[in-house]
Coordinates of C-alpha atoms and ligand atoms in Angstrom, one line a residue:
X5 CA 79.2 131.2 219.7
X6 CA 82.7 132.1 218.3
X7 CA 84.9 131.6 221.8
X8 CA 88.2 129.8 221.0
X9 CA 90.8 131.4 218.5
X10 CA 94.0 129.8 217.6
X11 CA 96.6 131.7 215.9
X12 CA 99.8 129.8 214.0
X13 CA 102.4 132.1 214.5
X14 CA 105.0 134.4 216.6
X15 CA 106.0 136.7 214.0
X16 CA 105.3 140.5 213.8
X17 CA 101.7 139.6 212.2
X18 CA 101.2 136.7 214.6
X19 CA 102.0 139.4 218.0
X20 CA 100.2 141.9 216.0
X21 CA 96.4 140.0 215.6
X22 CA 97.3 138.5 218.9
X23 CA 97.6 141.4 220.6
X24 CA 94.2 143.6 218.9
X25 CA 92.1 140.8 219.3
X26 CA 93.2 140.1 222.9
X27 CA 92.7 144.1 223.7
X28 CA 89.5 144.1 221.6
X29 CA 88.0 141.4 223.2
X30 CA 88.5 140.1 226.7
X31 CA 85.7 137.6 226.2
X32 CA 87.8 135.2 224.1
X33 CA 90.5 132.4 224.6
X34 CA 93.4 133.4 222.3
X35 CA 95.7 130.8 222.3
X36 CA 99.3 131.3 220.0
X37 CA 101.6 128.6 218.6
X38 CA 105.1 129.5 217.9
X39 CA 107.2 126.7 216.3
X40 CA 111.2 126.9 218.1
X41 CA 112.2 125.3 214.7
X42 CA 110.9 127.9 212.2
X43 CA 112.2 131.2 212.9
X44 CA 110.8 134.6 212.9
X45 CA 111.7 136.1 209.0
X46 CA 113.4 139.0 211.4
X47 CA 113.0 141.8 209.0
X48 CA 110.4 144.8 208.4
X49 CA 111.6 147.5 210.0
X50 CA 110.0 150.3 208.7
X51 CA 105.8 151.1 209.7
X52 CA 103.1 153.5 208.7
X53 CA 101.8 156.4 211.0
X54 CA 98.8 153.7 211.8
X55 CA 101.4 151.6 214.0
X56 CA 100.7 154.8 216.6
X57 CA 97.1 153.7 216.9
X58 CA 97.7 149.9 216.5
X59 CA 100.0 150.2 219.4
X60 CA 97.7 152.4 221.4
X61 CA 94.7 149.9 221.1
X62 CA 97.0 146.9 221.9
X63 CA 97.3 149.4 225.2
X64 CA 101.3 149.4 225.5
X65 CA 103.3 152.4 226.2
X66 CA 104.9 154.3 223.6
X67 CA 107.8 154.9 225.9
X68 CA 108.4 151.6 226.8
X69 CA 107.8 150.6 222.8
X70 CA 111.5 153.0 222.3
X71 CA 113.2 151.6 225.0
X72 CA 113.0 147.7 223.8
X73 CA 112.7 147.8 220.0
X74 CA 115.3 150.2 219.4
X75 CA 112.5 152.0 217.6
X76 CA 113.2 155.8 216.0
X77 CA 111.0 158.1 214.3
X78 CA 110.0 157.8 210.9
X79 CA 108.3 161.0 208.8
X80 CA 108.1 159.3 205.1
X81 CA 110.5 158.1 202.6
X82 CA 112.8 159.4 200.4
X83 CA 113.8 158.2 196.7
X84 CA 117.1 158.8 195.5
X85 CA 118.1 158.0 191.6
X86 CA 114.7 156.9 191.0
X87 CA 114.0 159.5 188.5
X88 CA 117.0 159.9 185.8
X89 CA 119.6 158.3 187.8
X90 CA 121.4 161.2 188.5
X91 CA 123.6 162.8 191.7
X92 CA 121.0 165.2 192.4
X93 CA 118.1 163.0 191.8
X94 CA 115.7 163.0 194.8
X95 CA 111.9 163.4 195.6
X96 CA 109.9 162.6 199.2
X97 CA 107.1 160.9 199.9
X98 CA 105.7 162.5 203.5
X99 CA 103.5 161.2 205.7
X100 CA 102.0 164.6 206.1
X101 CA 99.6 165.3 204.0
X102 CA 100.0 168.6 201.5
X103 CA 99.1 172.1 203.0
X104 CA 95.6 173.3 201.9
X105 CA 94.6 169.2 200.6
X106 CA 90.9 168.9 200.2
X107 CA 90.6 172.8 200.2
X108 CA 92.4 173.7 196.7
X109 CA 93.9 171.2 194.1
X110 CA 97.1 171.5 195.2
X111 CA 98.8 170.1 192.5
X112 CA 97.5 172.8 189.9
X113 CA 98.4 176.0 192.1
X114 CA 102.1 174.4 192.8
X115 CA 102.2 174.0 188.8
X116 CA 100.9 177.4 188.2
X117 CA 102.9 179.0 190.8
X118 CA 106.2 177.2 191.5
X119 CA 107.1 174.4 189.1
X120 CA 110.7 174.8 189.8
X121 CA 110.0 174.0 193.3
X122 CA 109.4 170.3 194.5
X123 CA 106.2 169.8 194.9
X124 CA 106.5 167.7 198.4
X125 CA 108.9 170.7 199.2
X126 CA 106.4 173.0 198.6
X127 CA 103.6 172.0 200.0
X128 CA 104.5 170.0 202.7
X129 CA 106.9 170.9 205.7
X130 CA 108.3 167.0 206.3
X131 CA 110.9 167.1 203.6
X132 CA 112.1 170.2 205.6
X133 CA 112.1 168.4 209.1
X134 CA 113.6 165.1 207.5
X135 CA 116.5 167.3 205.5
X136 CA 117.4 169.2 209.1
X137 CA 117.3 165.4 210.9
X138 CA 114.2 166.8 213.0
X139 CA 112.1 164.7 215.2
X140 CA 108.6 165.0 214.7
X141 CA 107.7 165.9 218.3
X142 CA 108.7 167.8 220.8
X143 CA 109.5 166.2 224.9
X144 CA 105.9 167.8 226.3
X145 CA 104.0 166.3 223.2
X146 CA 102.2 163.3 224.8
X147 CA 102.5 159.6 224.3
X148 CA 101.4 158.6 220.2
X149 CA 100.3 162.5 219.8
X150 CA 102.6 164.0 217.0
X151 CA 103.6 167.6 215.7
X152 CA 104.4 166.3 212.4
X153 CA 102.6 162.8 211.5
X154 CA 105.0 159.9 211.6
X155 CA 105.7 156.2 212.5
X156 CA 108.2 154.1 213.4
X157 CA 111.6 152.6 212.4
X158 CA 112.0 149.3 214.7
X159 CA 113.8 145.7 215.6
X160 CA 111.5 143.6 214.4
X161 CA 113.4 140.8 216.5
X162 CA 112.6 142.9 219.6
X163 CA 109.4 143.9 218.3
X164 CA 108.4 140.3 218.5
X165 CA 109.3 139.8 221.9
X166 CA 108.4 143.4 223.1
X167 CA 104.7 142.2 221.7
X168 CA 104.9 138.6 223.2
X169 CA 105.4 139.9 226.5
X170 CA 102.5 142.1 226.7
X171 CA 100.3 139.7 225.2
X172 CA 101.2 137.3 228.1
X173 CA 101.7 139.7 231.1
X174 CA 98.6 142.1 230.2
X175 CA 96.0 140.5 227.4
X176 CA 96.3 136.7 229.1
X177 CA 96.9 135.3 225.8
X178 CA 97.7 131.8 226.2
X179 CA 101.8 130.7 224.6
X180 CA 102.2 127.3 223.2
X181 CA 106.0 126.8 221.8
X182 CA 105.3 124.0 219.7
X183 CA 105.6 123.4 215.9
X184 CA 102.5 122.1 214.3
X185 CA 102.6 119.0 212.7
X186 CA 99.2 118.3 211.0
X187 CA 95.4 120.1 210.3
X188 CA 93.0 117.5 211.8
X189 CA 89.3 118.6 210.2
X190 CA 85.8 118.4 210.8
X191 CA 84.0 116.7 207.9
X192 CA 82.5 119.6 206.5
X193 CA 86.2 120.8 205.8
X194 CA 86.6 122.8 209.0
X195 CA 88.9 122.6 210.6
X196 CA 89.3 121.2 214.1
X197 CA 92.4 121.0 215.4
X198 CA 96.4 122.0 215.1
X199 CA 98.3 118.6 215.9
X200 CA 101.3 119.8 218.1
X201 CA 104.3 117.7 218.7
X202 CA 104.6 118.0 222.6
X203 CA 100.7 119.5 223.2
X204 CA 98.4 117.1 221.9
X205 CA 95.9 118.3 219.4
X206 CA 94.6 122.5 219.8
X207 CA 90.9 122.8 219.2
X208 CA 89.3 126.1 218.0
X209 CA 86.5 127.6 216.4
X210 CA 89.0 129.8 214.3
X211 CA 92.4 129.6 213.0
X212 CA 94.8 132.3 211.9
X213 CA 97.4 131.3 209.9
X214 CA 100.5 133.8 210.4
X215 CA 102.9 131.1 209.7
X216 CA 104.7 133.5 207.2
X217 CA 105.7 132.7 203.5
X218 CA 105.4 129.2 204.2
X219 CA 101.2 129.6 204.5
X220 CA 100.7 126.2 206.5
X221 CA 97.1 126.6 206.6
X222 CA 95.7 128.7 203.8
X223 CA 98.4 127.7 201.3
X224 CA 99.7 124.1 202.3
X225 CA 96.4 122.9 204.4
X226 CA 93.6 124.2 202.0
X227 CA 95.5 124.7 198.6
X228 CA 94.6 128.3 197.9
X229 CA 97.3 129.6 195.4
X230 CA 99.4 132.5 195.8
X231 CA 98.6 134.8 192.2
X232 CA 102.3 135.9 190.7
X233 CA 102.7 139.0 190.3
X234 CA 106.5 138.9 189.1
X235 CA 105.5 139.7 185.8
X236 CA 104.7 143.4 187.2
X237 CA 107.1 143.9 190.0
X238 CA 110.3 141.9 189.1
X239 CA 111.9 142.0 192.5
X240 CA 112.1 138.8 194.0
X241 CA 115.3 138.6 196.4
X242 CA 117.0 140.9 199.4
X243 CA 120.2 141.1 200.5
X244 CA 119.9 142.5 204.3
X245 CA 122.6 143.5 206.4
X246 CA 122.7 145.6 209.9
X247 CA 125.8 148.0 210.2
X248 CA 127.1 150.3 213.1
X249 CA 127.1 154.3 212.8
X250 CA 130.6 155.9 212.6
X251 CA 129.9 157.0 216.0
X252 CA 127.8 157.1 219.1
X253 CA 126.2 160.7 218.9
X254 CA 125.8 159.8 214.7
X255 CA 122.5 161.7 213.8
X256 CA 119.7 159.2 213.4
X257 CA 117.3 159.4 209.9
X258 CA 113.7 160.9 209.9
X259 CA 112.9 158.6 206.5
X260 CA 113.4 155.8 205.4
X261 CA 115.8 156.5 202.0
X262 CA 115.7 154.0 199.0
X263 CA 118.1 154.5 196.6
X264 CA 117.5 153.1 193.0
X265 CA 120.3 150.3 192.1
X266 CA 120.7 149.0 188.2
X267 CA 118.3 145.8 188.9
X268 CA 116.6 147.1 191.9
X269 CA 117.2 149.4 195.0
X270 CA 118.3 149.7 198.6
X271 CA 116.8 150.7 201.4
X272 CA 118.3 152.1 204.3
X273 CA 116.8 152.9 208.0
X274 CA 118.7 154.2 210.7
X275 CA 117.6 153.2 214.6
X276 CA 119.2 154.1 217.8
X277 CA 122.0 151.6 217.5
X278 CA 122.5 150.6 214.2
X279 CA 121.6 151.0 210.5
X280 CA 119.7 148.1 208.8
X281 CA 120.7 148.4 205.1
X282 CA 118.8 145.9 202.5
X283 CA 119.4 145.9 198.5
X284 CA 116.1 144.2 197.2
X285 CA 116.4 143.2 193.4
X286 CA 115.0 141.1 190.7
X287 CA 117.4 137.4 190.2
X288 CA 116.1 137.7 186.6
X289 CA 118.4 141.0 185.6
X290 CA 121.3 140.5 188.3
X291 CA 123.4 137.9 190.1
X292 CA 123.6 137.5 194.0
X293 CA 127.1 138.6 194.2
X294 CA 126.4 141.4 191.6
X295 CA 124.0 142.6 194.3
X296 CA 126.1 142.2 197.0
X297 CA 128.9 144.3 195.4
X298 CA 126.0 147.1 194.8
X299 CA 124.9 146.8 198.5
X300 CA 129.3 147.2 199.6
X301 CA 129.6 150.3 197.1
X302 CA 126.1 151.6 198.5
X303 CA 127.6 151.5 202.0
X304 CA 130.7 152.6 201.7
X305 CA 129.9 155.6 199.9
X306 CA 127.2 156.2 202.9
X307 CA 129.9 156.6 205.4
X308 CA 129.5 153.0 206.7
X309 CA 132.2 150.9 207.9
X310 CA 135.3 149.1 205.4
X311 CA 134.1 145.6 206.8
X312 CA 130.2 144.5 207.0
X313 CA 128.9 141.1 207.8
X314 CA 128.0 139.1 205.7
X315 CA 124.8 140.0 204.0
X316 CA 121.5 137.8 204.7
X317 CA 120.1 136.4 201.5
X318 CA 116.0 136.4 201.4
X319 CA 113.7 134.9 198.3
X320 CA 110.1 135.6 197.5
X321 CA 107.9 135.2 195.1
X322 CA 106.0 138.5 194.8
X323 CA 102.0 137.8 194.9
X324 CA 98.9 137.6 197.2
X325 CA 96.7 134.8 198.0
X326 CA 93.7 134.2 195.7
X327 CA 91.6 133.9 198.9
X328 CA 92.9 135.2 202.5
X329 CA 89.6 133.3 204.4
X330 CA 88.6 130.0 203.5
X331 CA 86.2 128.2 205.7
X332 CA 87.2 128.9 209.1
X333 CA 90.9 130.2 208.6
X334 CA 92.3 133.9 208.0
X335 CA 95.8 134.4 206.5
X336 CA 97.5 137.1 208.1
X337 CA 100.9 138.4 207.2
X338 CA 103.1 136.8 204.6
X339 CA 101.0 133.6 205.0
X340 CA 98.5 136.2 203.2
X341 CA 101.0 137.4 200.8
X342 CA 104.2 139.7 200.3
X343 CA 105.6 142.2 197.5
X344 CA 109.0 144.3 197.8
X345 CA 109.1 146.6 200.4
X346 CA 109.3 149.8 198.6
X347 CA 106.6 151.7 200.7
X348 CA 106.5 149.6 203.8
X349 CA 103.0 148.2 203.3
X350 CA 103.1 144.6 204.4
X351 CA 102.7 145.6 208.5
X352 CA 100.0 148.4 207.5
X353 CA 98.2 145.4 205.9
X354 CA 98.7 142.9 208.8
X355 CA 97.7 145.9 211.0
X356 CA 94.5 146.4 208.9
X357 CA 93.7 142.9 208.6
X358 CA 93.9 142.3 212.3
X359 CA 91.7 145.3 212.8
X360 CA 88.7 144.2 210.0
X361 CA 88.8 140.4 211.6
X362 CA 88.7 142.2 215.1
X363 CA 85.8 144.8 214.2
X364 CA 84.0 142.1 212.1
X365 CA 84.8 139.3 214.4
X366 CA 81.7 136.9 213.2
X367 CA 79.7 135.7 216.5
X368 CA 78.9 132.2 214.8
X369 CA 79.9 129.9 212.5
X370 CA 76.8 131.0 210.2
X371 CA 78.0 134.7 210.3
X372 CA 81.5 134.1 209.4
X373 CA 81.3 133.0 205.7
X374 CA 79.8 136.5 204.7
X375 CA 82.1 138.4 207.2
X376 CA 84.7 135.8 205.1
X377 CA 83.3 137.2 201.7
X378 CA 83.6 141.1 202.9
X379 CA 87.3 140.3 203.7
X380 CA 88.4 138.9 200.8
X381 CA 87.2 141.3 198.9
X382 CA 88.4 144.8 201.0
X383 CA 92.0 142.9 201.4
X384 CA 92.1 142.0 197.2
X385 CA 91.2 145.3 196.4
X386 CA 94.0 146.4 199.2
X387 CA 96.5 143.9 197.5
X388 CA 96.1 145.1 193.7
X389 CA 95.9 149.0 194.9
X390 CA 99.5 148.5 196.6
X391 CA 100.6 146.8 193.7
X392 CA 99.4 149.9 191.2
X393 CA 101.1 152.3 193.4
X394 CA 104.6 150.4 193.4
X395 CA 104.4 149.8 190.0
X396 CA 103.8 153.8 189.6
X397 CA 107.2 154.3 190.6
X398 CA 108.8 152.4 187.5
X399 CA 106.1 153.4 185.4
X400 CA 107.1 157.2 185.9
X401 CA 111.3 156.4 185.9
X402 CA 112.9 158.2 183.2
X403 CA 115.9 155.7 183.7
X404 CA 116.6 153.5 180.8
X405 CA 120.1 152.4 181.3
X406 CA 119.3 149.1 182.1
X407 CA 117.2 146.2 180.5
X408 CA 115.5 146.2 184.5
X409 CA 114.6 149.6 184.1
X410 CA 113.9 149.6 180.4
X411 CA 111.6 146.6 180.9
X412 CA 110.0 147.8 184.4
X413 CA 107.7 150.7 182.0
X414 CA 105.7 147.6 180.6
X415 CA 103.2 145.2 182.6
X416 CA 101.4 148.1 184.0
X417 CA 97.7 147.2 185.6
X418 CA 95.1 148.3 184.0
X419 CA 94.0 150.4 186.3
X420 CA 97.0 152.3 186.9
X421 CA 96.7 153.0 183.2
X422 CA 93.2 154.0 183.5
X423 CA 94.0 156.7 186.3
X424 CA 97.2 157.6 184.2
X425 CA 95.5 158.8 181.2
X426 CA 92.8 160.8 183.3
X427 CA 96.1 162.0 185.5
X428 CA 97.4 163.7 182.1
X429 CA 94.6 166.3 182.4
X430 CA 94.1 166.3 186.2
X431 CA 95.5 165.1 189.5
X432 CA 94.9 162.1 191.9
X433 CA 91.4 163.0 193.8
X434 CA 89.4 161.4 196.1
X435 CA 87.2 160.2 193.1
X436 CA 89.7 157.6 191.7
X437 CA 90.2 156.3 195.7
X438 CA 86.3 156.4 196.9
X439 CA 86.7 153.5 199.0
X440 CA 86.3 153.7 203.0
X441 CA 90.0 152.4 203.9
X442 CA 92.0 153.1 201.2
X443 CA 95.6 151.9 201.6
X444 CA 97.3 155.3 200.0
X445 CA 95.2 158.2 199.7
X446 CA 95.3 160.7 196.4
X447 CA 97.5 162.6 198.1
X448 CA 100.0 160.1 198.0
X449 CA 99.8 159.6 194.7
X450 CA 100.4 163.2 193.8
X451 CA 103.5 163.2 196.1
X452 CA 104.9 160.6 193.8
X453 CA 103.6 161.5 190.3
X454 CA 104.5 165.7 190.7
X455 CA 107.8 164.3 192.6
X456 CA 108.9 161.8 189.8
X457 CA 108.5 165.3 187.0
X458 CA 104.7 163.6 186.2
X459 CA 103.2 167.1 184.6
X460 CA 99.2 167.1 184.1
X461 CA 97.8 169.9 181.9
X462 CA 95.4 171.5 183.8
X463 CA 93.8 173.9 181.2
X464 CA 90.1 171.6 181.5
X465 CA 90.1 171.3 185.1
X466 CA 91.6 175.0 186.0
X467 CA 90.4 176.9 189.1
X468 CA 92.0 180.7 189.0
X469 CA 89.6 181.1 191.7
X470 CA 91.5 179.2 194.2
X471 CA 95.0 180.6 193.3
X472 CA 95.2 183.3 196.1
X473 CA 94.1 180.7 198.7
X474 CA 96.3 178.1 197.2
X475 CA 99.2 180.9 197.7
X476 CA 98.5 181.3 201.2
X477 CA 98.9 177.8 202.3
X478 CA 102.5 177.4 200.8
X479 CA 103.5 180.5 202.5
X480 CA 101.8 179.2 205.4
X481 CA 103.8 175.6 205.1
X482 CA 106.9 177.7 204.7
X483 CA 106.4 179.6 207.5
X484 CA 105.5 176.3 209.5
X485 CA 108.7 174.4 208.6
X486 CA 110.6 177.6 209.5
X487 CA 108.2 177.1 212.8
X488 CA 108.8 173.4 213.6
X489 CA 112.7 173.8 212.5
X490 CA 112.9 176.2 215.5
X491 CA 111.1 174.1 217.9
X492 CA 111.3 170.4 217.1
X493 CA 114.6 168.8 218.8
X494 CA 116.7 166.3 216.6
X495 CA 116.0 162.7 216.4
X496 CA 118.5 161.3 219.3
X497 CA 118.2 163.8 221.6
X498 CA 114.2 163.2 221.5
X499 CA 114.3 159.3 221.9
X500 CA 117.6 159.5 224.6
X501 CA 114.5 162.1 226.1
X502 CA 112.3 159.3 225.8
X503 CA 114.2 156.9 227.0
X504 CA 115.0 158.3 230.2
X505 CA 111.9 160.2 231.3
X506 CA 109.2 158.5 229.3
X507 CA 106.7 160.6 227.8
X508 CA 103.6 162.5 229.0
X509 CA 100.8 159.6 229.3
X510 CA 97.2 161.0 227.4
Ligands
FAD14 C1 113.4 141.9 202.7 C2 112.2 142.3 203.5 C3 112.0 143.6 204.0 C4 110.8 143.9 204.6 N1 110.6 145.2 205.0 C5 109.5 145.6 205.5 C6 109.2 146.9 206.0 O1 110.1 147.8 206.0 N2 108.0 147.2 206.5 C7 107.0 146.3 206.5 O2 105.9 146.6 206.9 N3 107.2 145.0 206.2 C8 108.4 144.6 205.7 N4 108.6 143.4 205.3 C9 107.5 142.4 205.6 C10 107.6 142.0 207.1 O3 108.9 141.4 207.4 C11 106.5 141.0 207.4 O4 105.3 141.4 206.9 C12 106.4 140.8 208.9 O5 107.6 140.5 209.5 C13 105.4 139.7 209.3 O6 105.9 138.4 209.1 P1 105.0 137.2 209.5 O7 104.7 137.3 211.0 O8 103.9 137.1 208.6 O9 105.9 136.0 209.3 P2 107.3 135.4 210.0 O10 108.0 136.5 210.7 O11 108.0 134.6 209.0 O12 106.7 134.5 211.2 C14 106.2 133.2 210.9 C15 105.9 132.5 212.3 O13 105.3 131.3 212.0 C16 105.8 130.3 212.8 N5 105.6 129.0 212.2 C17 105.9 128.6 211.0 N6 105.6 127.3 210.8 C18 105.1 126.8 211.9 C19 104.6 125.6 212.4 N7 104.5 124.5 211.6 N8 104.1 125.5 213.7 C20 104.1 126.6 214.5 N9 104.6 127.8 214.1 C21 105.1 127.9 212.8 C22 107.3 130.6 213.0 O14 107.9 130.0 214.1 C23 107.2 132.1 213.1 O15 107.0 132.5 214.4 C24 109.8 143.0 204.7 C25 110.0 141.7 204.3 C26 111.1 141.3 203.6 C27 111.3 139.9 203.1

């Protein structure tokens, strides 16, 4: 019987598995090594809505998650210059999902009906609460319950230690602050134990390896390659940088903004104390301090302040393992693989990894190469959807002033192609994204395509029928923005609320 698991790791992804397996299963001795010499990466700041109920199950407060990880609110992204470059170029991306989805193609109404209107404008009310700075709850709403869907902007430093804590005080996961040294294995290939330097040797019947870009285990240990993908998404450095507001009472950011850059774009995510501002780019089509000067300009033209420090320079090599379970080790985290953050997936996939080993946990040895087989295959299919829908966004940019964005319409997957030409005469549907757990639903896609000026003739797959029903949900989202504008506080009023009182427990 499965009993001992050791997990390499006291990252966000290491906390993370910790913490769900721990909560899942009280039976087991979860033991986590943190080396002191080999810091956290510190960055990833921005989650999916499915941090709500990956928090929930770990069983910490949401209150207390605001008051130590200087978390805020976060309702989708928006993309600025992404389209033609322009002043007035900008499209969302909500977490909501379109008024009326599922009921009426969506997509062909708002065509039909309103193509000078925005389609995440029109049939969504998020763009409207993120515009107006609105929080997407209200002070009664209780703990993780929302009025408008949303997750979080956080400290991933303080995320770490916020998720350490609990793990130790609540879930009775065992700590060991040591650095592992060796992989001693069982001579089937197994392995047996971590060889710390001050704790001996750790024996388990399963390891995780959240030892972050580094892979000790998976990687280093058992030799399984990372597959490139640089030759689809270029983007293979970050300049990060965390910068005061102008002011105290400075309003606070529903989204997360990206804002296209010549050779690559910059994200910028506003907590309760501070903006973390990163410029992530491809060192094939620009130079570090070109960057840098892009990342200044960026921020002084956001209101930030004449002197930042100076920026943190951070390297990858865009790709996912060829395996993530060999034997009787799971990658989790960047150990498992990493591409830019343009959409925030890499915790979503650490929270969805944790979740299928925790679900799926195998009870013996015998069970655990087939659950091993099941992973690897949901968690490639995961890897290469995320990659299609970044690569979406450069597919669809009109921008073509630079050899980046020029070259970025080339190298698309073959799939992506596929579902382009069949988008030309219809939209995204639950057909092309049959899968259980998909990582982005159609719906996301259309928010993306019909936002970036994608146009599909609809004449084959028209439905008149639905028009007057289509009609009635965007005068029903309108008249729900106008609704939630009225009765949704702003962001730092909400989480001060928060802070202070806590929130209604379910
Ligand atoms: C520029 C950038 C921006 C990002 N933005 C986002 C975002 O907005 N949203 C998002 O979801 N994700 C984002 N990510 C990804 C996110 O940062 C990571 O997915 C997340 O932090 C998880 O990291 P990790 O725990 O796998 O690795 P790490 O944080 O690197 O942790 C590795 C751990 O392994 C330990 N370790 C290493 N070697 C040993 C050893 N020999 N012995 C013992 N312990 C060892 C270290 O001590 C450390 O605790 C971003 C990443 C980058 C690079």
């Amino acid at each position: 019987m499965l009993r001992r698991i050791v997990i390499v790791g006291g990252g966000s992804a290491g906390w993370l598995t910790a913490g769900l397996m721990a909560a899942d299963h009280r039976d087991l001795q979860i033991t986590l090594i943190e080396s002191p010499d080999v810091a956290p990466i510190g960055v990833g700041e921005g989650t999916w809505p499915s941090m709500r109920d990956t928090l929930r199950r770990i069983g910490v407060s949401e209150a207390d998650f605001f008051r130590e990880c200087d978390a805020s609110f976060k309702q989708g992204s928006r993309f600025n210059r992404w389209v033609d470059g322009g002043d007035s170029d900008c499209y969302f991306h909500p977490f909501m999902l379109p008024q009326g989805y599922g009921e009426v193609d969506v997509p062909q109404h708002w065509q039909a009906q309103h193509p000078d209107v925005p389609f995440a404008d029109l049939a969504s009310v998020q763009p409207h609460l993120c515009v107006h700075g609105r929080a997407p709850k209200q002070a009664a709403t209780p703990e993780y319950a929302s009025v408008a869907n949303y997750g979080y902007h956080l400290d991933a430093g303080k995320f770490g230690v916020f998720l350490r804590k609990h793990c130790l005080e609540k879930l009775g996961v065992h700590y060991v602050p040591d650095h592992v040294s060796a992989i001693n294995s069982h001579p089937d290939g197994d392995i047996a134990s971590l060889q710390t330097n001050k704790h001996g040797a750790l024996e388990g019947d399963l390891f995780i390896d959240c030892t972050g870009m580094q892979s000790l285990l998976l990687g280093q240990h058992f030799g399984v390659p990372l597959i490139s993908q640089r030759h689809v998404l270029y983007n293979d450095s970050a300049l990060a940088v965390q910068i005061p507001y102008a002011s105290d009472d400075a309003p606070i950011a529903s989204q997360t903004s990206s804002t296209a850059q010549s050779a690559g774009w910059i994200w910028d995510i506003g907590l309760p104390t501070r903006r973390g501002v990163g410029h992530v780019y491809a060192s094939s089509y620009i130079s570090d301090d070109q960057a840098e000067a892009e990342l200044r300009a960026y921020i002084a033209q956001t209101g930030g302040p004449g002197e930042i420090p100076q920026p943190r320079k951070l390297s990858f090599n865009p790709g996912y393992r060829e395996r993530f379970w060999q034997r009787n080790c799971v990658a989790i985290g960047l150990s498992a693989g990493f591409i830019e953050p343009l959409e925030a997936s890499a915790l979503a996939i650490v929270e969805m990894s944790a979740a299928m080993l925790s679900d799926d946990l195998p009870a013996t040895r015998e069970a655990m190469d087939i659950v091993a087989r099941r992973f690897n295959d949901a968690f490639r299919y995961r890897w290469e959807r995320v990659i299609d829908f970044l690569k979406l966004h450069y597919v669809l940019s009109k921008r073509r002033d630079t050899a980046y964005w020029r070259d970025n319409t080339s190298a698309v997957p073959e799939r992506l192609a596929e579902l382009l030409t069949l988008w030309q005469h219809r939209a995204p549907s639950r057909s092309d994204f049959y899968r259980l757990e998909e990582v982005f639903p159609p719906a996301s896609y259309q928010y993306i395509l019909y936002g970036m000026g994608f146009r599909s003739d609809f004449s084959r797959a028209a439905r008149p029928q639905e028009s007057a029903r289509a009609d009635a949900y965007f005068q029903q989202a309108a008249a729900l923005a106008r609704k939630m504008l009225g009765a949704l506080p702003d962001n730092r009023a909400l989480i001060h609320h928060i802070k202070l009182h806590g929130l209604q427990k379910i």
